[in-house]
Coordinates of C-alpha atoms in Angstrom, one line a residue:
X1 CA -60.9 17.2 126.2
X2 CA -62.5 15.8 122.9
X3 CA -60.7 17.4 119.9
X4 CA -63.0 19.3 117.3
X5 CA -63.0 18.6 114.2
X6 CA -62.3 22.1 112.4
X7 CA -64.3 23.1 109.2
X8 CA -60.5 23.2 107.6
X9 CA -61.1 19.4 107.5
X10 CA -64.1 19.7 104.9
X11 CA -65.3 20.1 102.1
X12 CA -66.8 17.3 104.2
X13 CA -68.6 19.8 106.1
X14 CA -71.0 19.3 103.1
X15 CA -71.0 15.8 103.6
X16 CA -72.8 12.6 105.7
X17 CA -71.3 12.1 109.1
X18 CA -69.3 8.7 109.4
X19 CA -70.7 6.1 111.8
X20 CA -69.1 3.2 113.9
X21 CA -69.7 -0.7 113.1
X22 CA -69.9 -3.5 115.4
X23 CA -67.4 -5.4 114.4
X24 CA -63.4 -6.1 114.9
X25 CA -61.5 -4.6 111.7
X26 CA -60.3 -7.4 109.3
X27 CA -58.2 -7.1 105.7
X28 CA -60.4 -5.8 103.2
X29 CA -62.1 -8.4 100.8
X30 CA -63.2 -6.7 97.2
X31 CA -66.9 -6.7 97.4
X32 CA -68.5 -8.1 94.1
X33 CA -68.6 -6.0 91.2
X34 CA -71.9 -7.3 90.4
X35 CA -75.1 -7.4 92.5
X36 CA -76.4 -10.8 93.6
X37 CA -79.3 -12.4 91.5
X38 CA -82.6 -11.0 92.0
X39 CA -84.8 -13.9 93.1
X40 CA -87.8 -14.6 91.1
X41 CA -90.4 -14.8 94.0
X42 CA -89.8 -11.6 95.9
X43 CA -90.9 -11.1 99.4
X44 CA -94.0 -8.9 99.2
X45 CA -93.4 -5.3 100.6
X46 CA -95.9 -3.1 102.6
X47 CA -95.7 0.4 101.1
X48 CA -95.8 2.8 103.5
X49 CA -96.5 7.0 103.4
X50 CA -94.1 9.5 104.0
X51 CA -95.9 10.4 107.3
X52 CA -95.3 7.0 108.4
X53 CA -91.6 7.1 107.7
X54 CA -91.4 10.3 109.3
X55 CA -92.9 9.1 112.8
X56 CA -89.6 7.6 113.2
X57 CA -87.4 9.3 115.6
X58 CA -83.9 10.8 115.3
X59 CA -81.8 11.0 118.3
X60 CA -77.9 12.1 118.7
X61 CA -75.3 13.5 121.1
X62 CA -75.2 11.5 124.3
X63 CA -73.8 13.0 127.8
X64 CA -74.2 11.7 131.2
X65 CA -75.4 13.2 134.1
X66 CA -73.0 14.1 136.9
X67 CA -74.3 10.9 139.1
X68 CA -74.4 9.0 136.1
X69 CA -78.1 7.8 136.5
X70 CA -79.1 10.1 133.1
X71 CA -78.2 10.5 129.7
X72 CA -78.8 13.9 127.8
X73 CA -79.4 14.0 124.3
X74 CA -81.0 15.6 121.4
X75 CA -84.3 14.0 119.6
X76 CA -86.7 15.2 116.8
X77 CA -89.5 13.4 118.7
X78 CA -91.8 16.7 118.7
X79 CA -91.0 17.5 114.9
X80 CA -87.8 19.3 115.7
X81 CA -84.7 18.7 117.6
X82 CA -84.7 19.3 121.5
X83 CA -83.2 18.3 124.4
X84 CA -84.4 15.0 126.3
X85 CA -83.1 13.0 129.3
X86 CA -83.4 9.5 129.7
X87 CA -82.8 7.2 132.9
X88 CA -80.2 4.9 132.4
X89 CA -81.8 2.1 134.0
X90 CA -84.1 2.7 131.4
X91 CA -87.5 4.8 131.2
X92 CA -89.5 7.3 129.3
X93 CA -87.5 10.4 128.2
X94 CA -88.1 13.4 129.5
X95 CA -88.4 16.7 127.2
X96 CA -86.2 19.4 128.6
X97 CA -86.6 22.3 126.0
X98 CA -89.3 23.1 123.8
X99 CA -87.3 25.7 121.2
X100 CA -88.6 26.2 117.5
X101 CA -85.0 26.1 116.2
X102 CA -83.0 22.7 116.2
X103 CA -81.4 22.5 119.8
X104 CA -78.2 20.4 120.0
X105 CA -77.2 18.6 123.2
X106 CA -73.6 19.4 124.5
X107 CA -73.6 18.0 128.0
X108 CA -74.3 18.0 131.5
X109 CA -71.7 20.2 133.6
X110 CA -69.4 17.9 135.3
X111 CA -70.7 18.5 138.9
X112 CA -74.2 20.0 138.6
X113 CA -77.5 19.6 136.6
X114 CA -76.8 22.5 134.7
X115 CA -76.6 21.9 130.8
X116 CA -74.7 23.7 127.6
X117 CA -76.5 23.4 124.2
X118 CA -76.0 24.6 121.0
X119 CA -78.5 26.5 118.6
X120 CA -78.8 28.8 115.5
X121 CA -81.3 30.5 113.8
X122 CA -83.2 28.8 110.9
X123 CA -80.2 26.9 109.9
X124 CA -78.0 29.7 109.3
X125 CA -75.2 28.3 111.1
X126 CA -74.6 31.6 113.2
X127 CA -74.4 28.9 116.2
X128 CA -74.6 30.1 119.8
X129 CA -73.8 28.4 123.1
X130 CA -76.3 28.5 125.6
X131 CA -76.6 27.0 129.3
X132 CA -79.8 25.8 130.8
X133 CA -80.2 25.7 134.5
X134 CA -82.4 23.1 136.3
X135 CA -85.2 25.4 136.7
X136 CA -85.4 25.7 132.9
X137 CA -84.3 29.1 132.3
X138 CA -81.8 29.5 129.4
X139 CA -78.8 31.9 128.6
X140 CA -76.8 32.5 125.5
X141 CA -73.4 32.9 126.7
X142 CA -72.1 34.2 123.3
X143 CA -74.7 36.7 122.6
X144 CA -74.5 38.8 119.0
X145 CA -76.1 38.6 115.8
X146 CA -73.5 38.2 113.3
X147 CA -70.9 35.8 114.7
X148 CA -70.7 31.9 115.5
X149 CA -69.4 30.0 118.5
X150 CA -69.4 26.4 119.5
X151 CA -68.7 24.2 122.0
X152 CA -64.6 23.2 122.4
X153 CA -64.4 21.0 125.7
X154 CA -64.4 20.6 129.5
X155 CA -61.2 21.5 131.4
X156 CA -59.5 18.1 133.0
X157 CA -59.7 20.0 136.4
X158 CA -63.8 20.9 135.8
X159 CA -63.3 24.2 136.9
X160 CA -63.9 25.7 133.1
X161 CA -65.2 24.8 129.6
X162 CA -63.9 26.1 126.4
X163 CA -65.7 27.9 123.4
X164 CA -64.7 28.9 120.0
X165 CA -65.8 32.1 118.4
X166 CA -65.1 34.5 115.4
X167 CA -66.7 37.6 117.4
X168 CA -63.1 39.2 117.3
X169 CA -62.5 38.6 113.7
X170 CA -65.3 37.0 111.5
X171 CA -62.6 34.9 109.4
X172 CA -61.1 33.1 112.3
X173 CA -62.0 31.3 115.5
X174 CA -60.6 32.5 118.7
X175 CA -60.5 30.1 121.7
X176 CA -62.0 31.1 125.2
X177 CA -61.8 30.0 128.7
X178 CA -65.3 30.2 130.6
X179 CA -65.2 29.6 134.2
X180 CA -68.0 27.0 135.3
X181 CA -69.4 29.2 138.2
X182 CA -69.4 32.7 137.0
X183 CA -69.0 32.0 133.3
X184 CA -66.3 34.8 133.2
X185 CA -64.2 34.2 130.1
X186 CA -60.7 34.9 129.1
X187 CA -59.0 34.9 125.9
X188 CA -57.0 31.5 125.8
X189 CA -55.7 31.8 122.3
X190 CA -56.0 34.4 119.7
X191 CA -56.3 33.2 116.3
X192 CA -54.5 35.5 114.1
X193 CA -53.0 33.3 111.6
X194 CA -55.7 30.8 110.3
X195 CA -54.8 27.9 112.6
X196 CA -57.7 25.7 113.6
X197 CA -57.7 24.9 117.6
X198 CA -57.7 21.1 117.6
X199 CA -57.4 20.4 121.3
X200 CA -56.1 21.4 124.8
X201 CA -54.0 19.6 127.0
X202 CA -55.4 18.3 130.3
X203 CA -52.9 20.4 132.4
X204 CA -53.7 23.5 129.7
X205 CA -50.3 24.0 129.2
X206 CA -50.6 23.2 125.6
X207 CA -52.7 23.7 122.8
X208 CA -52.6 21.5 119.4
X209 CA -53.2 23.4 116.3
X210 CA -54.0 22.2 112.8
X211 CA -53.1 24.0 109.8
X212 CA -54.9 22.8 105.8
X213 CA -52.3 23.3 103.2
X214 CA -54.6 21.9 100.7
X215 CA -57.3 19.2 101.1
X216 CA -55.0 16.5 101.2
X217 CA -52.1 17.9 103.0
X218 CA -51.9 19.5 106.6
X219 CA -49.8 20.3 109.3
X220 CA -49.8 20.3 113.2
X221 CA -48.2 22.7 115.6
X222 CA -48.0 22.6 119.3
X223 CA -48.4 26.2 121.1
X224 CA -47.3 26.9 124.5
X225 CA -49.9 28.7 126.5
X226 CA -47.1 30.3 128.9
X227 CA -44.6 31.6 126.5
X228 CA -47.1 31.6 123.7
X229 CA -44.1 29.8 121.3
X230 CA -45.4 27.9 118.3
X231 CA -43.5 24.7 117.2
X232 CA -44.1 22.8 114.0
X233 CA -44.0 19.5 114.7
X234 CA -44.9 17.5 111.7
X235 CA -42.3 19.0 108.5
X236 CA -42.8 16.9 105.8
X237 CA -41.7 16.4 102.0
X238 CA -44.4 16.1 99.3
X239 CA -48.3 15.9 100.1
X240 CA -49.3 14.2 103.6
X241 CA -51.9 14.6 106.0
X242 CA -51.3 15.2 109.3
X243 CA -54.1 16.6 112.2
X244 CA -54.8 16.1 115.9
X245 CA -56.4 13.2 117.7
X246 CA -55.8 14.3 121.3
X247 CA -53.7 14.6 124.4
X248 CA -53.3 11.5 126.7
X249 CA -55.2 12.3 130.3
X250 CA -51.6 12.9 131.7
X251 CA -50.5 15.4 129.1
X252 CA -47.5 13.6 128.3
X253 CA -48.1 13.0 124.5
X254 CA -50.2 14.2 121.8
X255 CA -51.9 11.5 119.6
X256 CA -51.8 12.6 115.7
X257 CA -53.4 11.2 112.6
X258 CA -51.2 10.9 109.4
X259 CA -51.1 9.3 105.9
X260 CA -47.6 10.2 105.5
X261 CA -45.9 7.6 103.7
X262 CA -49.0 5.2 102.8
X263 CA -52.5 5.4 101.4
X264 CA -54.3 5.3 104.5
X265 CA -54.1 7.3 107.9
X266 CA -52.7 5.4 111.2
X267 CA -52.0 6.9 114.8
X268 CA -48.7 7.9 116.0
X269 CA -48.0 9.8 119.1
X270 CA -45.6 12.7 119.8
X271 CA -44.0 12.7 123.2
X272 CA -43.9 16.4 124.5
X273 CA -40.5 15.4 126.8
X274 CA -38.7 13.9 124.5
X275 CA -39.9 15.3 121.0
X276 CA -40.1 11.6 119.4
X277 CA -42.6 10.2 117.3
X278 CA -43.7 6.7 117.8
X279 CA -46.1 4.6 115.7
X280 CA -49.1 3.5 117.9
X281 CA -51.9 2.0 115.5
X282 CA -52.9 1.2 112.2
X283 CA -55.4 -0.4 110.0
X284 CA -56.0 -1.4 106.2
X285 CA -58.2 1.5 105.9
X286 CA -58.4 5.2 107.1
X287 CA -58.3 5.5 111.2
X288 CA -60.8 8.5 111.8
X289 CA -60.3 9.0 115.6
X290 CA -58.9 7.5 118.4
X291 CA -59.8 8.9 121.9
X292 CA -59.3 8.4 125.6
X293 CA -61.6 8.0 128.5
X294 CA -61.4 10.6 131.2
X295 CA -58.7 9.0 133.3
X296 CA -57.3 7.0 130.4
X297 CA -58.6 3.5 131.2
X298 CA -60.0 3.1 127.7
X299 CA -59.0 4.4 124.2
X300 CA -61.6 4.1 121.4
X301 CA -60.8 4.2 117.7
X302 CA -62.8 4.3 114.7
X303 CA -62.0 2.8 111.4
X304 CA -63.6 3.4 108.2
X305 CA -64.1 0.0 106.6
X306 CA -65.6 0.4 103.3
X307 CA -68.5 2.7 104.3
X308 CA -68.8 1.5 107.4
X309 CA -66.8 1.9 110.5
X310 CA -65.4 -0.4 112.9
X311 CA -64.2 0.4 116.2
X312 CA -61.7 -0.7 118.4
X313 CA -61.7 -0.2 122.7
X314 CA -58.3 -0.6 124.0
X315 CA -58.2 -1.6 127.8
X316 CA -55.1 0.6 128.1
X317 CA -53.7 -1.2 131.3
X318 CA -54.2 -4.3 130.0
X319 CA -52.7 -3.7 126.8
X320 CA -55.5 -5.6 125.0
X321 CA -58.8 -4.8 123.0
X322 CA -62.0 -4.9 125.0
X323 CA -64.7 -7.6 123.7
X324 CA -67.5 -5.6 122.5
X325 CA -71.1 -6.5 123.7
X326 CA -73.5 -8.5 121.6
X327 CA -75.8 -5.8 119.8
X328 CA -78.0 -5.8 117.1
X329 CA -75.9 -5.8 113.6
X330 CA -75.2 -2.2 112.6
X331 CA -73.0 0.8 113.3
X332 CA -72.2 2.0 116.5
X333 CA -71.3 5.7 116.5
X334 CA -71.3 8.6 119.1
X335 CA -69.6 6.7 122.0
X336 CA -69.1 8.6 125.1
X337 CA -67.5 7.1 128.2
X338 CA -68.8 7.8 131.5
X339 CA -66.5 10.1 133.6
X340 CA -66.3 7.3 136.1
X341 CA -65.2 4.7 133.4
X342 CA -67.2 2.3 134.5
X343 CA -70.0 2.5 131.8
X344 CA -70.4 4.1 128.2
X345 CA -73.0 5.5 126.0
X346 CA -73.1 4.8 122.4
X347 CA -75.9 4.9 119.2
X348 CA -76.4 2.2 117.2
X349 CA -78.3 2.0 113.6
X350 CA -78.7 -1.0 111.0
X351 CA -79.7 -0.6 107.5
X352 CA -83.1 -1.4 108.4
X353 CA -83.1 0.2 112.0
X354 CA -82.6 3.9 112.8
X355 CA -80.3 5.1 115.2
X356 CA -81.1 4.2 118.9
X357 CA -79.3 5.1 122.2
X358 CA -77.5 2.3 124.2
X359 CA -75.5 2.3 127.6
X360 CA -73.1 -0.6 128.3
X361 CA -72.1 -1.3 132.1
X362 CA -68.1 -2.8 131.9
X363 CA -68.7 -4.1 135.3
X364 CA -71.8 -6.2 135.1
X365 CA -71.2 -6.4 131.2
X366 CA -75.0 -5.5 130.7
X367 CA -76.3 -3.3 127.4
X368 CA -79.6 -1.7 127.6
X369 CA -81.0 0.1 124.8
X370 CA -82.6 3.3 125.8
X371 CA -84.7 4.5 122.9
X372 CA -87.1 2.9 120.2
X373 CA -86.7 5.2 117.5
X374 CA -88.3 3.1 114.5
X375 CA -92.0 4.2 114.0
X376 CA -93.8 0.8 115.3
X377 CA -96.1 1.2 112.2
X378 CA -93.3 0.3 110.1
X379 CA -92.2 -3.6 109.8
X380 CA -88.5 -3.5 109.9
X381 CA -88.9 -6.4 107.4
X382 CA -90.6 -4.3 104.6
X383 CA -87.2 -2.1 104.7
X384 CA -84.3 -3.6 102.5
X385 CA -80.0 -4.2 103.5
X386 CA -77.6 -2.3 101.5
X387 CA -75.2 -4.2 99.5
X388 CA -71.4 -3.3 98.6
X389 CA -70.6 -3.3 95.1
X390 CA -68.0 -2.1 92.9
X391 CA -67.8 -1.1 89.2
X392 CA -65.1 -0.2 86.7
X393 CA -65.0 3.2 85.4
X394 CA -64.3 4.4 82.1
X395 CA -60.4 4.5 82.6
X396 CA -60.6 1.4 85.0
X397 CA -60.7 2.8 88.1
X398 CA -62.4 0.8 90.6
X399 CA -65.8 2.7 92.0
X400 CA -67.2 1.5 95.1
X401 CA -71.0 2.1 95.7
X402 CA -73.7 1.2 98.1
X403 CA -76.8 -0.4 96.5
X404 CA -80.6 -0.5 97.8
X405 CA -82.6 -2.8 96.2
X406 CA -86.3 -3.2 96.5
X407 CA -88.0 -6.5 97.6
X408 CA -90.3 -6.3 94.7
X409 CA -87.6 -5.7 91.8
X410 CA -87.3 -8.6 89.9
X411 CA -86.2 -9.3 86.3
X412 CA -89.9 -9.9 85.6
X413 CA -90.6 -6.5 87.1
X414 CA -88.1 -4.1 86.4
X415 CA -88.0 -0.9 88.2
X416 CA -87.0 2.5 87.9
X417 CA -83.2 3.5 89.4
X418 CA -81.6 6.5 90.8
X419 CA -77.7 7.4 91.1
X420 CA -77.4 9.0 94.3
X421 CA -74.3 11.6 94.6
X422 CA -72.9 12.3 98.4
X423 CA -72.0 15.9 99.1
X424 CA -68.5 17.1 99.7
X425 CA -66.9 16.6 97.3
X426 CA -64.7 14.7 99.9
X427 CA -67.8 12.8 101.8
X428 CA -68.8 9.3 101.2
X429 CA -72.1 7.5 100.9
X430 CA -72.2 4.9 104.0
X431 CA -74.2 2.1 105.0
X432 CA -76.7 2.3 107.5
X433 CA -80.2 3.6 108.0
X434 CA -80.9 6.4 105.6
X435 CA -84.7 7.4 105.7
X436 CA -85.0 9.2 102.3
X437 CA -83.6 5.9 100.7
X438 CA -85.8 3.5 102.6
X439 CA -88.6 5.7 101.6
X440 CA -87.9 5.7 98.1
X441 CA -87.0 2.2 97.8
X442 CA -90.1 1.5 99.5
X443 CA -91.9 3.3 96.9
X444 CA -90.0 1.2 94.1
X445 CA -86.8 2.5 93.1
X446 CA -83.8 1.1 93.2
X447 CA -81.0 3.3 94.5
X448 CA -77.1 3.3 93.8
X449 CA -75.0 5.6 96.4
X450 CA -71.8 6.3 94.3
X451 CA -68.6 6.7 95.9
X452 CA -67.0 8.3 92.9
X453 CA -63.7 9.5 92.5
X454 CA -62.6 11.9 95.3
X455 CA -64.8 10.3 97.9
X456 CA -63.1 9.9 101.3
X457 CA -62.2 6.6 102.9
X458 CA -60.8 4.6 100.0
X459 CA -57.1 6.2 100.2
X460 CA -55.4 9.4 99.4
X461 CA -54.9 8.6 95.7
X462 CA -58.8 7.8 95.5
X463 CA -59.4 11.0 97.0
X464 CA -57.3 13.2 95.0
X465 CA -58.1 12.1 91.9
X466 CA -61.0 14.6 91.4
X467 CA -58.6 17.7 92.3
X468 CA -59.6 20.5 89.5
X469 CA -61.3 17.7 87.5
X470 CA -64.6 18.3 88.7
X471 CA -67.5 18.6 86.1
X472 CA -65.2 15.6 84.4
X473 CA -63.6 12.5 85.5
X474 CA -66.1 12.3 88.4
X475 CA -68.9 13.0 86.7
X476 CA -68.0 10.3 84.5
X477 CA -68.1 7.6 86.9
X478 CA -71.5 8.9 87.3
X479 CA -72.3 8.1 83.8
X480 CA -70.6 4.6 84.3
X481 CA -73.1 4.2 87.4
X482 CA -75.8 4.7 85.3
X483 CA -74.5 1.7 83.0
X484 CA -73.7 -0.5 86.0
X485 CA -77.8 0.0 87.1
X486 CA -78.5 -0.6 83.4
X487 CA -76.7 -4.1 83.7
X488 CA -78.7 -5.3 86.6
X489 CA -81.6 -7.5 85.6
X490 CA -84.0 -5.9 87.7
X491 CA -83.6 -2.6 86.7
X492 CA -85.3 -1.0 83.6
X493 CA -82.6 0.8 81.9
X494 CA -84.8 3.4 79.9
X495 CA -85.7 4.7 83.7
X496 CA -82.9 6.1 85.4
X497 CA -82.5 9.3 87.0
X498 CA -79.7 11.4 89.0
X499 CA -80.3 12.9 92.5
X500 CA -78.0 14.7 95.2
X501 CA -77.4 17.0 97.5
X502 CA -74.6 19.7 98.0
X503 CA -71.7 19.0 95.8
X504 CA -74.4 15.7 94.8
X505 CA -76.5 18.7 93.4
X506 CA -73.9 20.1 91.6
X507 CA -73.2 16.8 90.3
X508 CA -77.0 16.3 89.2
X509 CA -77.2 19.7 87.7
X510 CA -73.4 18.8 85.7
X511 CA -75.0 15.6 84.7
X512 CA -78.1 17.3 83.0
X513 CA -75.9 20.4 81.3
X514 CA -72.7 18.3 80.1
X515 CA -74.8 15.0 79.3
X516 CA -78.4 16.0 78.3
X517 CA -79.3 12.7 77.2
X518 CA -77.8 10.4 79.9
X519 CA -80.3 10.5 82.7
X520 CA -84.0 10.9 82.5
X521 CA -84.6 13.3 85.3
X522 CA -82.7 15.1 88.0
X523 CA -83.0 16.2 91.7
X524 CA -80.8 18.8 92.8
X525 CA -80.8 19.6 96.6
X526 CA -79.1 22.7 97.4
X527 CA -76.7 21.8 94.6
X528 CA -73.9 24.5 93.6
X529 CA -74.6 25.9 89.8
X530 CA -72.0 28.7 89.6
X531 CA -68.7 27.8 91.1
X532 CA -67.2 31.2 90.7
X533 CA -69.8 32.9 92.9
X534 CA -69.6 30.0 95.5
X535 CA -66.1 30.2 95.9
X536 CA -66.0 34.0 96.0
X537 CA -68.7 33.5 98.9
X538 CA -67.8 30.9 101.3
X539 CA -68.4 31.9 104.7
X540 CA -65.9 34.1 106.3
X541 CA -65.1 31.8 109.1
X542 CA -64.0 29.0 106.6
X543 CA -60.6 31.4 105.6
X544 CA -58.5 28.9 106.9
X545 CA -59.7 26.5 104.4
X546 CA -59.7 28.7 101.7
X547 CA -56.8 28.2 99.9
X548 CA -57.1 24.4 100.3
X549 CA -60.7 24.8 98.8
X550 CA -59.3 26.8 95.7
X551 CA -56.7 23.9 95.3
X552 CA -59.2 21.3 95.2
X553 CA -62.1 23.1 92.9
X554 CA -60.0 26.0 91.3
X555 CA -59.2 29.9 92.4
X556 CA -61.7 32.0 91.4
X557 CA -59.4 34.7 90.7
X558 CA -57.1 33.1 88.6
X559 CA -59.2 29.9 86.9
X560 CA -62.1 32.0 85.9
X561 CA -62.3 30.1 82.4
X562 CA -62.2 26.3 84.0
X563 CA -64.6 27.3 87.0
X564 CA -67.1 28.6 84.2
X565 CA -66.6 25.6 81.9
X566 CA -67.4 23.4 85.0
X567 CA -70.4 25.3 86.2
X568 CA -73.9 24.1 84.8
X569 CA -75.5 27.6 85.2
X570 CA -73.5 28.8 82.1
X571 CA -74.7 25.7 80.3
X572 CA -78.3 25.5 81.4
X573 CA -79.7 25.9 77.8
X574 CA -78.4 22.3 77.3
X575 CA -81.0 20.8 80.1
X576 CA -83.7 19.2 78.5
X577 CA -84.6 16.7 81.3
X578 CA -87.0 17.4 84.3
X579 CA -85.5 19.1 87.4
X580 CA -86.7 19.4 90.6
X581 CA -84.5 21.6 93.1
X582 CA -84.9 21.8 96.6
X583 CA -83.3 24.9 98.7
X584 CA -83.1 26.2 102.3
X585 CA -83.7 30.1 102.5
X586 CA -80.8 30.4 104.9
X587 CA -78.2 28.4 103.2
X588 CA -74.7 29.9 104.0
X589 CA -72.7 27.6 101.7
X590 CA -74.8 27.3 98.8
X591 CA -76.4 30.4 98.5
X592 CA -80.3 30.4 97.4
X593 CA -79.6 32.7 94.5
X594 CA -77.7 29.4 93.1
X595 CA -80.8 27.4 92.9
X596 CA -82.7 30.8 91.9
X597 CA -81.1 31.2 88.9
X598 CA -80.6 27.4 87.6
X599 CA -84.6 27.4 87.9
X600 CA -85.2 30.7 85.9
X601 CA -82.6 29.5 83.1
X602 CA -83.7 26.1 82.9
X603 CA -87.6 27.1 82.5
X604 CA -86.5 28.9 79.5
X605 CA -85.9 25.7 77.8
X606 CA -89.6 24.8 78.3
X607 CA -88.6 21.9 80.5
X608 CA -90.4 20.8 83.5
X609 CA -89.0 22.4 86.3
X610 CA -90.3 22.2 89.9
X611 CA -88.9 24.4 92.8
X612 CA -89.1 24.3 96.7
X613 CA -87.9 26.4 99.4
X614 CA -87.9 26.2 102.9
X615 CA -87.4 29.6 104.5
X616 CA -86.5 28.1 108.0
X617 CA -83.7 25.8 106.8
X618 CA -80.3 26.4 105.9
X619 CA -77.5 23.6 104.3
X620 CA -79.4 20.6 105.3
X621 CA -83.2 20.2 106.8
X622 CA -83.8 19.4 110.3
X623 CA -87.5 20.1 110.8
X624 CA -89.8 17.1 110.0
X625 CA -92.8 19.2 108.4
X626 CA -89.9 20.2 105.9
X627 CA -88.6 17.0 105.6
X628 CA -91.9 15.4 104.9
X629 CA -92.5 18.1 102.1
X630 CA -89.0 17.6 100.3
X631 CA -89.3 13.6 100.4
X632 CA -93.1 13.8 99.2
X633 CA -92.0 16.4 96.4
X634 CA -89.3 14.3 95.3
X635 CA -91.4 10.9 95.4
X636 CA -94.1 12.7 93.4
X637 CA -91.9 14.5 90.9
X638 CA -90.0 11.1 90.1
X639 CA -93.4 9.0 89.9
X640 CA -94.5 11.8 87.3
X641 CA -91.5 12.2 85.2
X642 CA -89.3 8.7 85.8
X643 CA -91.7 5.6 87.0
X644 CA -94.3 6.7 84.9
X645 CA -91.9 7.7 81.7
X646 CA -92.5 5.3 78.7
X647 CA -89.6 3.4 77.3
X648 CA -89.1 5.7 74.6
X649 CA -88.5 8.9 77.0

């Protein structure tokens, strides 16, 4: 059963989803601290409309049919994510659902054509799990108005599947076992202590549980299903992260992630019969995950290597890595092994190529692309590749970034620029196709995606360097990012703005409030303006992570003064530069009032403020019509207040 990545892992729930790159991991080499010099004769670049960019399709979530002749996936081809299936041999995808709320594929049933999927209501994150029968009928397996539920995994014997739900106690997710034939359910694990279910052993005798102590310190427990005994597997001194990876297919061992004694996470295994911990796999960067195919023929490992993740596919019996198929340069993500272990499905995306679905046959060694996501009206040559760059911050700490340079940028044609701040705070700006970045770059903006201190992927010292320093050192990194951009020969130093979503939206507001003259404009996408309110109103099902969140950000009950000082809302009178705010009305993480109040406060300063609210979205936008409006409003705002600004602004 694939492990569930618990909400307790993330402040990262607000961050970008990692992807996997097509390469063998190599020891890290420091990227240049300066971007390569611009050519004096740039390639002409055709300009595209936002509508053309949004004709590009997004696909995700692959699953093989029982006969392995079709693949199920989610696609926003129709303007909203729905379920599609496509022949493994190639052909036109078939639309299976026509929902008005985004619908996320879970998978086919192991032995028949029924399908499981998840869906919430307008982005409120109260997801439910549904079954779709071959005749097109849908049934909510987790009915109710106030709870959330999600898929956890299939039983190894195909007799059941597992779902999590907080319907009993809104604070904690219990684990339920559902019969595949009747959907009758039994309570498999009652979660009274805030332990996050992570994986069920194939023999269903054991349940691995993850426990977050802080954002950088965690433990793993082993629950005996028969005796209900709980064993602490990872006692340790000092801060160390431990979390579940997966059980072996024969239920003999539990694979774990840990960074105890090192900067980066590696893989160890706990042998159930002996209680011994054994080293398994390490890299020069964080190992993000490792998982087995159904019967253990293959083990797939993902490694986060400097803003992109490489994969290793291990031939378990041969004890050696598999040579990966030849594919277009880019990131490989969403690897799914067929139950027969004869083929795998995966997604590939490059900087100039959005995600496409592929299938690879291990026997014939043939690889086939099954989707063509880029709008054919767009020439990939008009898009740009990203560059990994670094600069030294105010205290000498090296800050990694992802830089996007427009084709038309030269010393003779200096362009405006943007510092983009990711979510989290423990997220990461990563390489790979990003429609907003490509649209802005195509429109004549240099974009620098900063991984300020506190970002994941660069070791635990870097990750914890922002703890309870928000609005201070991490924000200083963003100010240094502006200086870095200003040093580039093709950037107009007098026209630099800041943009970000979620925590990145907070950083945008913080930059405008605490350093009013640093940036020309700000674009805040559902960002926190009042940490006291946000931390007091986290979703109830984040309870298992509440104390870890407080350790990272501050405790609203005991550290009110610090959080008030870090909250832009209480300093909004200092904001003097134009501001665009974009918000989903149903956002359960950053409540709409966060944006309402900062907009009201800044308007009192007689500063240009624009406010866009989507009534049918939450924390992130999944409907194309809303993405089109958000992107077009962002560009129009930037064109007016940044691109057309005079050098004296």
